[in-house]
Short mmCIF file of C-alpha atoms in Angstrom, two decimals:
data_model
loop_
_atom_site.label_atom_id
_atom_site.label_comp_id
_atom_site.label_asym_id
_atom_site.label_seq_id
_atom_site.Cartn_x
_atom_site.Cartn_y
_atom_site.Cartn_z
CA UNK A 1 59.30 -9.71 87.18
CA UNK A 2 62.66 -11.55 87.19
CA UNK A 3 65.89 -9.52 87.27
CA UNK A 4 66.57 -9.91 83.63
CA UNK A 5 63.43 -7.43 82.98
CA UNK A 6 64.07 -5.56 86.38
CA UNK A 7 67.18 -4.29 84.25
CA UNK A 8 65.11 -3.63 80.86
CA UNK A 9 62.11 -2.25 82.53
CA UNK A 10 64.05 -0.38 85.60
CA UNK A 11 66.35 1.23 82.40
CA UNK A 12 62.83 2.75 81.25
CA UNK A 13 61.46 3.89 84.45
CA UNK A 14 64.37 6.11 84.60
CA UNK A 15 63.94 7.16 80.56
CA UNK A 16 60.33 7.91 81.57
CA UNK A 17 61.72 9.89 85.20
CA UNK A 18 64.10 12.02 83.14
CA UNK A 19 61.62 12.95 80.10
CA UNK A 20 59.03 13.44 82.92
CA UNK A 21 62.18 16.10 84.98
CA UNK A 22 63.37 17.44 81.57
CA UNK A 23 59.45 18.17 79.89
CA UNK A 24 58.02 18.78 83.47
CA UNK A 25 57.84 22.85 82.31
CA UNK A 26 55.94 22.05 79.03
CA UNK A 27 53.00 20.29 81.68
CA UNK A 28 50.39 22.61 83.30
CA UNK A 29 51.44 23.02 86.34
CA UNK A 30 47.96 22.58 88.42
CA UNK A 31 45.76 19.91 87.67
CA UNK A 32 41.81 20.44 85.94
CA UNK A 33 40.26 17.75 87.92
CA UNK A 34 37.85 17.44 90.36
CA UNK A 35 37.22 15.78 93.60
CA UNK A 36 36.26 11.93 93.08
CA UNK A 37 38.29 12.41 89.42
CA UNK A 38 40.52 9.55 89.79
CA UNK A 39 38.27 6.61 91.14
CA UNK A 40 35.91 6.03 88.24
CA UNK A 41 38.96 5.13 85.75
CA UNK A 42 40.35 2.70 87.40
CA UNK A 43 38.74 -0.99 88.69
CA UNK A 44 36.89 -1.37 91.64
CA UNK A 45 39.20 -4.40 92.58
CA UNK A 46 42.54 -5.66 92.34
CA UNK A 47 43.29 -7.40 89.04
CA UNK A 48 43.12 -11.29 89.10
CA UNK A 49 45.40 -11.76 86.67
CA UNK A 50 48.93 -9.88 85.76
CA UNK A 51 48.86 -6.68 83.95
CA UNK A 52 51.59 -5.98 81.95
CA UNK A 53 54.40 -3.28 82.84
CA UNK A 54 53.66 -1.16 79.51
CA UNK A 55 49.63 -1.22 80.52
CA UNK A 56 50.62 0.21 83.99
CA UNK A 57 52.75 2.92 82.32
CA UNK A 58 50.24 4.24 79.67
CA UNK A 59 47.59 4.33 82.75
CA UNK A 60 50.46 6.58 84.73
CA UNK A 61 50.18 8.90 81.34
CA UNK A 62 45.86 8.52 80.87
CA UNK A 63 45.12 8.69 85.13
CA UNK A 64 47.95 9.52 87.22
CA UNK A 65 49.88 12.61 85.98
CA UNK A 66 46.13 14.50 84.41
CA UNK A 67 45.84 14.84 88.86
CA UNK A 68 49.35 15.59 90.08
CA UNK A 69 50.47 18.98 91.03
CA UNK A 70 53.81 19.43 89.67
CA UNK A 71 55.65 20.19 92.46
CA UNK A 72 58.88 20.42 90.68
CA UNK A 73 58.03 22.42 87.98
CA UNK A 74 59.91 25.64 87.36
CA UNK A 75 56.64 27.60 87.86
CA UNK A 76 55.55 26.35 91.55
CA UNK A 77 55.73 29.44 93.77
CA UNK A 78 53.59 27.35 96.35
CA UNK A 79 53.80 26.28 99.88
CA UNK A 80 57.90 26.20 100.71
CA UNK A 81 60.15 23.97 98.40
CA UNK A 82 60.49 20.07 98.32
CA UNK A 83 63.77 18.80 97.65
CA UNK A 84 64.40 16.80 94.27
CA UNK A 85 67.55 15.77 93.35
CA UNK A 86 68.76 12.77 90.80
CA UNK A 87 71.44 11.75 93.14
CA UNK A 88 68.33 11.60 95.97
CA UNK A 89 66.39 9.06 93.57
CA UNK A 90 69.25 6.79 92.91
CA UNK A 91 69.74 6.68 96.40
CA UNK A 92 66.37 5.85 97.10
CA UNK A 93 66.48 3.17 94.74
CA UNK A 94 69.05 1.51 96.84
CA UNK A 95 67.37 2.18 99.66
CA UNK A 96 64.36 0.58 98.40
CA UNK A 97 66.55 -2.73 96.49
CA UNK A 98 68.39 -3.34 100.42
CA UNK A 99 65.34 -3.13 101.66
CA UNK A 100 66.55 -3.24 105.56
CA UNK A 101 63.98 -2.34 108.53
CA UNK A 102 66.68 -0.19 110.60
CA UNK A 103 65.01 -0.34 114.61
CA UNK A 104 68.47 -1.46 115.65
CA UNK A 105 71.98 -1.29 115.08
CA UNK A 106 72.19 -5.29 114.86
CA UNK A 107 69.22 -5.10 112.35
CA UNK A 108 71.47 -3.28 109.97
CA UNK A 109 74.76 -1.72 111.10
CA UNK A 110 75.42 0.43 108.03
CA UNK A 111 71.79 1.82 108.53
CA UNK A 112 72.46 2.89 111.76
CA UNK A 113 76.16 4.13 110.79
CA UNK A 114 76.17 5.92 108.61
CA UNK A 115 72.67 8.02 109.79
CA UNK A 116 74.88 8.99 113.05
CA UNK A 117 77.91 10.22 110.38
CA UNK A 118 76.19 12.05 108.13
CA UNK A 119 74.08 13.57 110.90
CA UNK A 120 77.59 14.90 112.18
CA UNK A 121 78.53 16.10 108.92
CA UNK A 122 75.60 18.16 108.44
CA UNK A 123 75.19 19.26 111.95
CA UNK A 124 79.08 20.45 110.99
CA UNK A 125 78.08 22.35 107.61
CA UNK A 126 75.42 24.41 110.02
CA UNK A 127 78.22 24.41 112.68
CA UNK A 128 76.27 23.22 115.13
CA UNK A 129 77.89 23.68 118.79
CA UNK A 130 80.01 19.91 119.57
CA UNK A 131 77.34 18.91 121.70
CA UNK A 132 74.88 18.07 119.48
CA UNK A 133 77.41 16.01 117.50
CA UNK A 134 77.76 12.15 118.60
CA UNK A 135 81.00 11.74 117.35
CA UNK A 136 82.62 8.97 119.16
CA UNK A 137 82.09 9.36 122.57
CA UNK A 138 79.28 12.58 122.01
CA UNK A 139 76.06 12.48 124.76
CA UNK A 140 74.03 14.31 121.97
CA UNK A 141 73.61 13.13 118.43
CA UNK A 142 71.58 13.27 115.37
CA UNK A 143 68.53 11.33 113.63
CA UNK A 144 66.08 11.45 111.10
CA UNK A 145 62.39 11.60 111.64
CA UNK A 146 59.88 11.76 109.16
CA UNK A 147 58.87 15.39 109.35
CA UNK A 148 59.25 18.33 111.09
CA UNK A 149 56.17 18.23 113.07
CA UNK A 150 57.39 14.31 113.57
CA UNK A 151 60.74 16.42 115.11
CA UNK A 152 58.30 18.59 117.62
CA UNK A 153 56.16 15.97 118.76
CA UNK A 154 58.56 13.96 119.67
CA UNK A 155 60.53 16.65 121.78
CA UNK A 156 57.37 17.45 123.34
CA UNK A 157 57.29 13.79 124.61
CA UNK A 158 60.76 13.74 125.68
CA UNK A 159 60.52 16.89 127.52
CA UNK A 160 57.29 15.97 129.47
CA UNK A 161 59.20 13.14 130.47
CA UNK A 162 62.54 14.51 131.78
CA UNK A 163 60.47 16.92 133.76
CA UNK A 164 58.18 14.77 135.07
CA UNK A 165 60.69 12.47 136.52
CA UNK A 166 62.90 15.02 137.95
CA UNK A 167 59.94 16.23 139.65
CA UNK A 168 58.31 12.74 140.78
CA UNK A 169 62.56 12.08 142.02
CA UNK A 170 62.49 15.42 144.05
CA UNK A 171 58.68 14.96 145.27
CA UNK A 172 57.88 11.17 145.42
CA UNK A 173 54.38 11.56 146.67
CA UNK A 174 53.42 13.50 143.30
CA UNK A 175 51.73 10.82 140.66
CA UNK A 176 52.23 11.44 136.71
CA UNK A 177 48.56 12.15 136.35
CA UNK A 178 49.31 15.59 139.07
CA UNK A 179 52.17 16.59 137.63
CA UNK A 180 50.89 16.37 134.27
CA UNK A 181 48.20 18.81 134.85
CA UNK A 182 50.07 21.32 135.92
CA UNK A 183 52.72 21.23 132.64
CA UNK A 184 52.80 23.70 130.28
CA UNK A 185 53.97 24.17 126.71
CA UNK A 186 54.70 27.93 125.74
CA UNK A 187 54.68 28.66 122.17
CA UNK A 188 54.06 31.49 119.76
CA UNK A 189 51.34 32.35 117.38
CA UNK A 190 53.97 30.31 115.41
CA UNK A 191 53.78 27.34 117.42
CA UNK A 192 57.36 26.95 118.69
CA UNK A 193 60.56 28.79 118.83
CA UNK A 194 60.93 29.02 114.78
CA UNK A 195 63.58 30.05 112.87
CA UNK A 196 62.09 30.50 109.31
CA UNK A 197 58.20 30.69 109.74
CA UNK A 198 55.36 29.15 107.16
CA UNK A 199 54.00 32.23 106.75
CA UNK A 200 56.47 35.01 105.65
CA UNK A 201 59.90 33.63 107.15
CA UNK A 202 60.53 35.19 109.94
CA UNK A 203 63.07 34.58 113.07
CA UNK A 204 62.62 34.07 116.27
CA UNK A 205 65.40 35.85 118.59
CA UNK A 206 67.35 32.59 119.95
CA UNK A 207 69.81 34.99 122.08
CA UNK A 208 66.61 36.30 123.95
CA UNK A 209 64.68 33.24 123.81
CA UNK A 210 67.07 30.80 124.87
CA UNK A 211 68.53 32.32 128.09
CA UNK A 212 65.35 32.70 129.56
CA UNK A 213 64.45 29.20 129.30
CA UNK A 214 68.10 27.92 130.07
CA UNK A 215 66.93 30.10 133.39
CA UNK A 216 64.32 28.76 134.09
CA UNK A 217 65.26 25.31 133.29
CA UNK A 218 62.72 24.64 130.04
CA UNK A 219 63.53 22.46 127.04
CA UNK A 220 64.34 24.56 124.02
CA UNK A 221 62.65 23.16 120.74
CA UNK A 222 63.82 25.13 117.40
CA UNK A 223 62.18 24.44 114.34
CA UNK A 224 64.20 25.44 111.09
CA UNK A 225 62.01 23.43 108.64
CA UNK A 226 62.47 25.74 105.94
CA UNK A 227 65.40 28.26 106.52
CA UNK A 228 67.82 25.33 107.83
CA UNK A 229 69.54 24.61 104.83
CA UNK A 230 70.83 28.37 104.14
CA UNK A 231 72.53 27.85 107.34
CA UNK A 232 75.21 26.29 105.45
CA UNK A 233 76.32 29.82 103.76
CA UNK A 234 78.18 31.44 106.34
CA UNK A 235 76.07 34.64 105.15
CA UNK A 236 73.21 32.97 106.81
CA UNK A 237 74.76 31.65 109.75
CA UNK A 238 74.06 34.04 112.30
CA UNK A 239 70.36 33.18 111.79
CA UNK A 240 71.05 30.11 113.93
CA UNK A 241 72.97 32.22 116.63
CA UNK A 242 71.92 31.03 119.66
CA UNK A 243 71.32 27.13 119.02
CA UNK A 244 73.71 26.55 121.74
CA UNK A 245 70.85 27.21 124.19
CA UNK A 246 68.64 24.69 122.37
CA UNK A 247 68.14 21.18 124.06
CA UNK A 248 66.55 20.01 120.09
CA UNK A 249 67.08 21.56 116.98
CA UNK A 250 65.48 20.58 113.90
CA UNK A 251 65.32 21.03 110.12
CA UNK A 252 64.23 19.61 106.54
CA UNK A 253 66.86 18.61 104.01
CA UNK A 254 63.73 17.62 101.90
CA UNK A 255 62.64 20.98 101.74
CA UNK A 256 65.81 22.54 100.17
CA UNK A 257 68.81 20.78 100.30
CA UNK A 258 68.17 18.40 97.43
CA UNK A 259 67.43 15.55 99.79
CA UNK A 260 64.25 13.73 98.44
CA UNK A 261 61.40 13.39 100.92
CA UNK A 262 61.71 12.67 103.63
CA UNK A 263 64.45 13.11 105.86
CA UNK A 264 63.90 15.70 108.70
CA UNK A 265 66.80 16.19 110.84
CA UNK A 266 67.04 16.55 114.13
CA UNK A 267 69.66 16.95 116.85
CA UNK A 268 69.42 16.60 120.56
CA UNK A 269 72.26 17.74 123.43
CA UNK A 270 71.39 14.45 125.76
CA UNK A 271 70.77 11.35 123.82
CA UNK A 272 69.02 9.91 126.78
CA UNK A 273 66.45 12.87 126.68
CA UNK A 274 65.46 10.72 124.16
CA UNK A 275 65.79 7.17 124.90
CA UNK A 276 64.36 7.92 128.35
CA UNK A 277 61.20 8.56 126.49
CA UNK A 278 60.93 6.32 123.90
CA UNK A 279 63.18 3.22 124.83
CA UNK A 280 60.94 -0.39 124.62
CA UNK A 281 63.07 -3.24 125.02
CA UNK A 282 61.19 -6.70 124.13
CA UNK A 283 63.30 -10.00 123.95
CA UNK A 284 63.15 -10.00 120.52
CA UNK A 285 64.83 -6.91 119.92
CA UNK A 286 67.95 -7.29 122.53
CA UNK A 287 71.07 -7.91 120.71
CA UNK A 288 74.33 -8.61 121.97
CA UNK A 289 75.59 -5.28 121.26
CA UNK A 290 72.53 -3.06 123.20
CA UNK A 291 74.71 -2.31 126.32
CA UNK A 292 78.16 -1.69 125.11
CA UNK A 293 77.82 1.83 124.74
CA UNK A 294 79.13 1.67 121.20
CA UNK A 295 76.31 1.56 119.42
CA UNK A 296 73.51 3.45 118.42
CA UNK A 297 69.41 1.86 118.33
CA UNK A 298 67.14 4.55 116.70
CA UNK A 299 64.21 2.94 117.80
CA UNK A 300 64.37 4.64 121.37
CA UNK A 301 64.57 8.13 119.35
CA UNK A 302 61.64 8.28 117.91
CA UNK A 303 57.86 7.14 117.40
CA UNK A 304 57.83 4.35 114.64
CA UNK A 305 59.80 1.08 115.51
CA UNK A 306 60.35 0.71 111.74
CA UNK A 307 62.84 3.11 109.79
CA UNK A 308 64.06 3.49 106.34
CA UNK A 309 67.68 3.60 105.00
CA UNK A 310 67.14 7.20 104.72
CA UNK A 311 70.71 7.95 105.26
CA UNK A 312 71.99 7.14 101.63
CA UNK A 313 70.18 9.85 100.18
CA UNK A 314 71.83 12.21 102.25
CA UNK A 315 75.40 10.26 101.91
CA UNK A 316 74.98 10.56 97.88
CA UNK A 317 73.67 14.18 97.60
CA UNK A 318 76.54 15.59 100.30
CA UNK A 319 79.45 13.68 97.88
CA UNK A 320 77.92 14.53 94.41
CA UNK A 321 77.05 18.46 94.78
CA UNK A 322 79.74 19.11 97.50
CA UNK A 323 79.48 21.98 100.19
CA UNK A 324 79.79 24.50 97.88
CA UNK A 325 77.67 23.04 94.87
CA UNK A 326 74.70 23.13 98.03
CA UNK A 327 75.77 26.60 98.98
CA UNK A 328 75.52 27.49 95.23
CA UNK A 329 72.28 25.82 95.06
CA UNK A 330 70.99 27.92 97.95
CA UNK A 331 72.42 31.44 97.00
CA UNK A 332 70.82 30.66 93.66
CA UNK A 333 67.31 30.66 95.29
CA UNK A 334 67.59 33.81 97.36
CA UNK A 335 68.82 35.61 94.53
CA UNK A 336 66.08 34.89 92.56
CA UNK A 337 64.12 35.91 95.08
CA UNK A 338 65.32 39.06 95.56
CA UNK A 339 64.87 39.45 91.90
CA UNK A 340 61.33 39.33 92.75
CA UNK A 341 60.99 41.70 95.13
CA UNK A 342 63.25 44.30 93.06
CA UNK A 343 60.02 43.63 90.55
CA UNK A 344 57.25 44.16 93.03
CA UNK A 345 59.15 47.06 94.62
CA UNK A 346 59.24 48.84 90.90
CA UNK A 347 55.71 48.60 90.54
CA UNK A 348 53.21 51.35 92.32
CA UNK A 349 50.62 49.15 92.68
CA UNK A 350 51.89 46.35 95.12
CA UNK A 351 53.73 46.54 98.39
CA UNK A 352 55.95 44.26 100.20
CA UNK A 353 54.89 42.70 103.48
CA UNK A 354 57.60 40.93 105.40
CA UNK A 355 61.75 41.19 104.87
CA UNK A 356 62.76 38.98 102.30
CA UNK A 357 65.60 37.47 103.54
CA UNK A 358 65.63 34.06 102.28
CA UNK A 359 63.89 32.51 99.04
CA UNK A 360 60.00 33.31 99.81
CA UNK A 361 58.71 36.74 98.98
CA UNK A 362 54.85 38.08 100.45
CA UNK A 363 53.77 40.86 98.65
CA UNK A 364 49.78 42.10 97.99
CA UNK A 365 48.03 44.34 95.95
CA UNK A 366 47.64 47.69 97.88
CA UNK A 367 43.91 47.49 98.99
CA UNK A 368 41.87 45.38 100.15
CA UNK A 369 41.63 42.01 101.45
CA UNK A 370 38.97 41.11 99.03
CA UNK A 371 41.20 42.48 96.18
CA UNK A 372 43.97 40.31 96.97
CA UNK A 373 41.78 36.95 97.24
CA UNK A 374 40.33 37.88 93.91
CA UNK A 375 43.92 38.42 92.18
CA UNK A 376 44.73 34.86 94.18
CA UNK A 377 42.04 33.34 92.55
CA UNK A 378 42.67 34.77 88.94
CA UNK A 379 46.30 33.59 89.00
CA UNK A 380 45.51 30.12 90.51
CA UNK A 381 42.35 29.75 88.30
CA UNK A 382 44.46 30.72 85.13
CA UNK A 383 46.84 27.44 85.84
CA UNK A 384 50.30 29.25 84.45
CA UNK A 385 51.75 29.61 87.90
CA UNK A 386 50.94 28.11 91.60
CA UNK A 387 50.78 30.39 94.47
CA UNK A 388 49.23 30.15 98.14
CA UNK A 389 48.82 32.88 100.69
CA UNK A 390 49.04 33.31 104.44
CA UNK A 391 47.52 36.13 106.89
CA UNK A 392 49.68 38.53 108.52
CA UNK A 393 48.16 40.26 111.31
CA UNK A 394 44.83 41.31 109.54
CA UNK A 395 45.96 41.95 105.86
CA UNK A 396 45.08 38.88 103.13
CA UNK A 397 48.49 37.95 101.84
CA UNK A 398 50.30 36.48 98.23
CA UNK A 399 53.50 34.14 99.00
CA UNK A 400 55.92 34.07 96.33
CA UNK A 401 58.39 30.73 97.13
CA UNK A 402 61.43 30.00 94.75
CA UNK A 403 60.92 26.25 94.88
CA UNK A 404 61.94 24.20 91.64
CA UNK A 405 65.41 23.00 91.57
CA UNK A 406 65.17 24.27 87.49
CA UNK A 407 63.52 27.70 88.15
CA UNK A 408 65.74 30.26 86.47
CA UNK A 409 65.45 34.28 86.25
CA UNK A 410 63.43 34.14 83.38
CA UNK A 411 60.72 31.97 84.66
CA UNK A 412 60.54 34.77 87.85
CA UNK A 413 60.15 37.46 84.99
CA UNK A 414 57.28 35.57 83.29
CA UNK A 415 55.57 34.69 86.56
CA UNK A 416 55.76 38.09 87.54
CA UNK A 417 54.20 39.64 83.86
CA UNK A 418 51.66 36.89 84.54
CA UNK A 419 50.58 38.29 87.64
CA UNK A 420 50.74 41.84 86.79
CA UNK A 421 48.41 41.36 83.44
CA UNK A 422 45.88 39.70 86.12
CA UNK A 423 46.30 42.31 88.78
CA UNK A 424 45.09 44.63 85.95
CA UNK A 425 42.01 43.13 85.00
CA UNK A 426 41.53 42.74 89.13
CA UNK A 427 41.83 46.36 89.53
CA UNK A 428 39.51 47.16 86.06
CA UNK A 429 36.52 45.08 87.34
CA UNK A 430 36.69 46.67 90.93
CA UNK A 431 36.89 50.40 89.94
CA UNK A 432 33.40 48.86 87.34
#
């Protein structure tokens, strides 16, 4: 493929992306296949010979799209959102057309750039406290993993590390191996200090949490995966009160700020919490630049050596919605939810489990477990709507997540009559 049909075929890639955005609601939103579906229709091998760009397309139509699960679709209520934005794509596009490997600031300087700026401008739409802001002269900063259990890990690492060399500086005779049996890593039924949980959405209480562990000298890890990006409303922002006591914070644009996967950002007070964990230094990565204390190399912040130009996507979303097109964007979501739970609330039948206080809603059937995993199984069977469920305490539970960038109030009333017709025949066949 030469440029010349780069530009003809690349112009129908993105007529095929928008029909496939702007029809997505028309396409059943689950897929009817199987296990093992896919492998039979296509060849065992790699062609031999070229196939031609229309061939490849039709087989996207015939193989690929009968076994996706339309994430974006207006009537996914599944799992938390994923970000999907047009600016995001034709970012990515340039992402993928520069094609730069960013381990170091000399291997692409604009790579490395503008990550550390926009970084600071989103850790300023959450108003993050300065110190987790590089700036020019900043000992904290920002950087983008791949995920948010990429973002735990690797604070995990870097705080088994600070600890164990301030104790092996204070105690010389103590090797790695003894101090490392005696570390421990406190977490909730949650996993780690959360703001937003998977399962209903709940918050962790930062202003009682983080003092204690300030106290006691701990590293603070918060995880905001999902409830991050309603930070930037200021009606939101005392979720994140107490961050200051945090020594990594972390969230997902690519859940809900219209960032395409992935970009996961985290922040850290000490940069060289960090780079004293992760730094590798072979001759062939040295620059001339490494130890002028200008320059950022995001290699020694995280796991991979490789990174993508993951920045643009953010660069081009923040300048073509604005602050308050994201705000909008968010405010949107959580009214719709509420929406939802004004419907459940109206009806004797169901109860609500958990506050709603951002854009998921839990809600059951009042009864039993078994009641509840049959209505699950009607409604996911039936292919109209996607929902999963989570466990609180003992009680068998439905999520309800505003996800789809297109979802609108009257998809949330359809979804809703949907599950009420099936919660009906549930309740018929059990009192049979």
């Amino acid at each position: 493929m030469n440029s010349s049909e780069f530009r003809r075929r690349g112009k129908e890639m993105v007529d095929y992306v928008a029909n496939y955005m702007e029809g997505i609601e028309s396409r059943q939103v689950y897929p009817d296949v199987e296990p093992g579906y896919l492998r039979p229709l296509i060849p065992a091998a790699a062609p031999q010979e070229p196939d031609t760009f229309e061939d490849i397309i039709s087989d996207v139509e015939k193989i690929i799209m009968p076994g996706v699960t339309h994430w974006h679709s207006p009537y996914f209520f599944a799992y938390f959102p994923t970000a999907s934005s047009y600016p995001a794509m034709l970012a990515d596009m340039l992402c993928g057309a520069i094609g730069c490997i960013g381990f170091s600031w000399a291997a692409s300087p604009a790579c490395t750039e503008l990550e550390s700026v926009m970084m600071d401008w989103l850790g300023k739409m959450l108003e993050l406290p300065e110190a987790f802001l590089a700036g020019n002269t900043g000992k904290g900063g920002g950087v983008i993993q791949g995920s948010a259990s990429e973002a735990t890990l690797v604070a995990l690492l870097a705080a088994r590390t600070k600890v164990t060399r301030r104790l092996q500086a204070a105690s010389p005779e103590l090797t790695p191996g003894a101090i490392m049996e005696k570390l421990v890593a406190y977490t909730s039924d949650q996993v780690v200090a959360t703001l937003g949980t998977t399962s209903c959405c709940s918050f962790d209480n930062l202003l009682e949490v983080g003092p204690l562990c300030n106290k006691e000298d701990m590293w603070l890890h918060i995880d905001a995966a999902y409830a991050g990006s309603a930070f930037i409303c200021p009606e939101f922002r005392h979720l994140l009160n107490g961050v200051e006591f945090a020594d990594s914070f972390n969230f997902n644009p690519h859940k809900w700020l219209l960032v395409n996967f992935d970009c996961s950002a985290m922040w850290v007070k000490k940069r060289t919490d960090l780079t004293g964990a992760f730094k590798l230094d072979p001759v062939y990565l040295k620059h001339s630049h490494e130890d002028s204390g200008l320059i950022t190399d995001y290699r020694h912040w995280q796991l991979p050596l490789g990174r993508r130009f993951r920045s643009l996507k953010m660069w081009f979303v923040f300048r073509m919605y604005g602050v308050k097109g994201l705000q909008a964007y968010i405010r949107k979501h959580v009214q719709l939810s509420h929406e939802f739970e004004s419907l459940v609330r109206q009806d004797p039948r169901f109860e609500i489990c958990a506050q709603v206080i951002l854009g998921l809603v839990c809600f059951r059937l009042k009864g039993s477990n078994k009641l509840n995993e049959a209505l699950l199984q009607r409604i996911n069977s039936a292919k109209k709507i996607h929902l999963v469920p989570c466990h609180l305490r003992d009680k068998f539970v439905l999520r309800f997540a505003i996800c789809s960038r297109t979802v609108e109030s009257a998809h949330v009333r359809l979804a809703w009559e949907h599950i009420t017709e099936l919660a009906a025949a549930v309740l018929s066949a059990e009192r049979e």
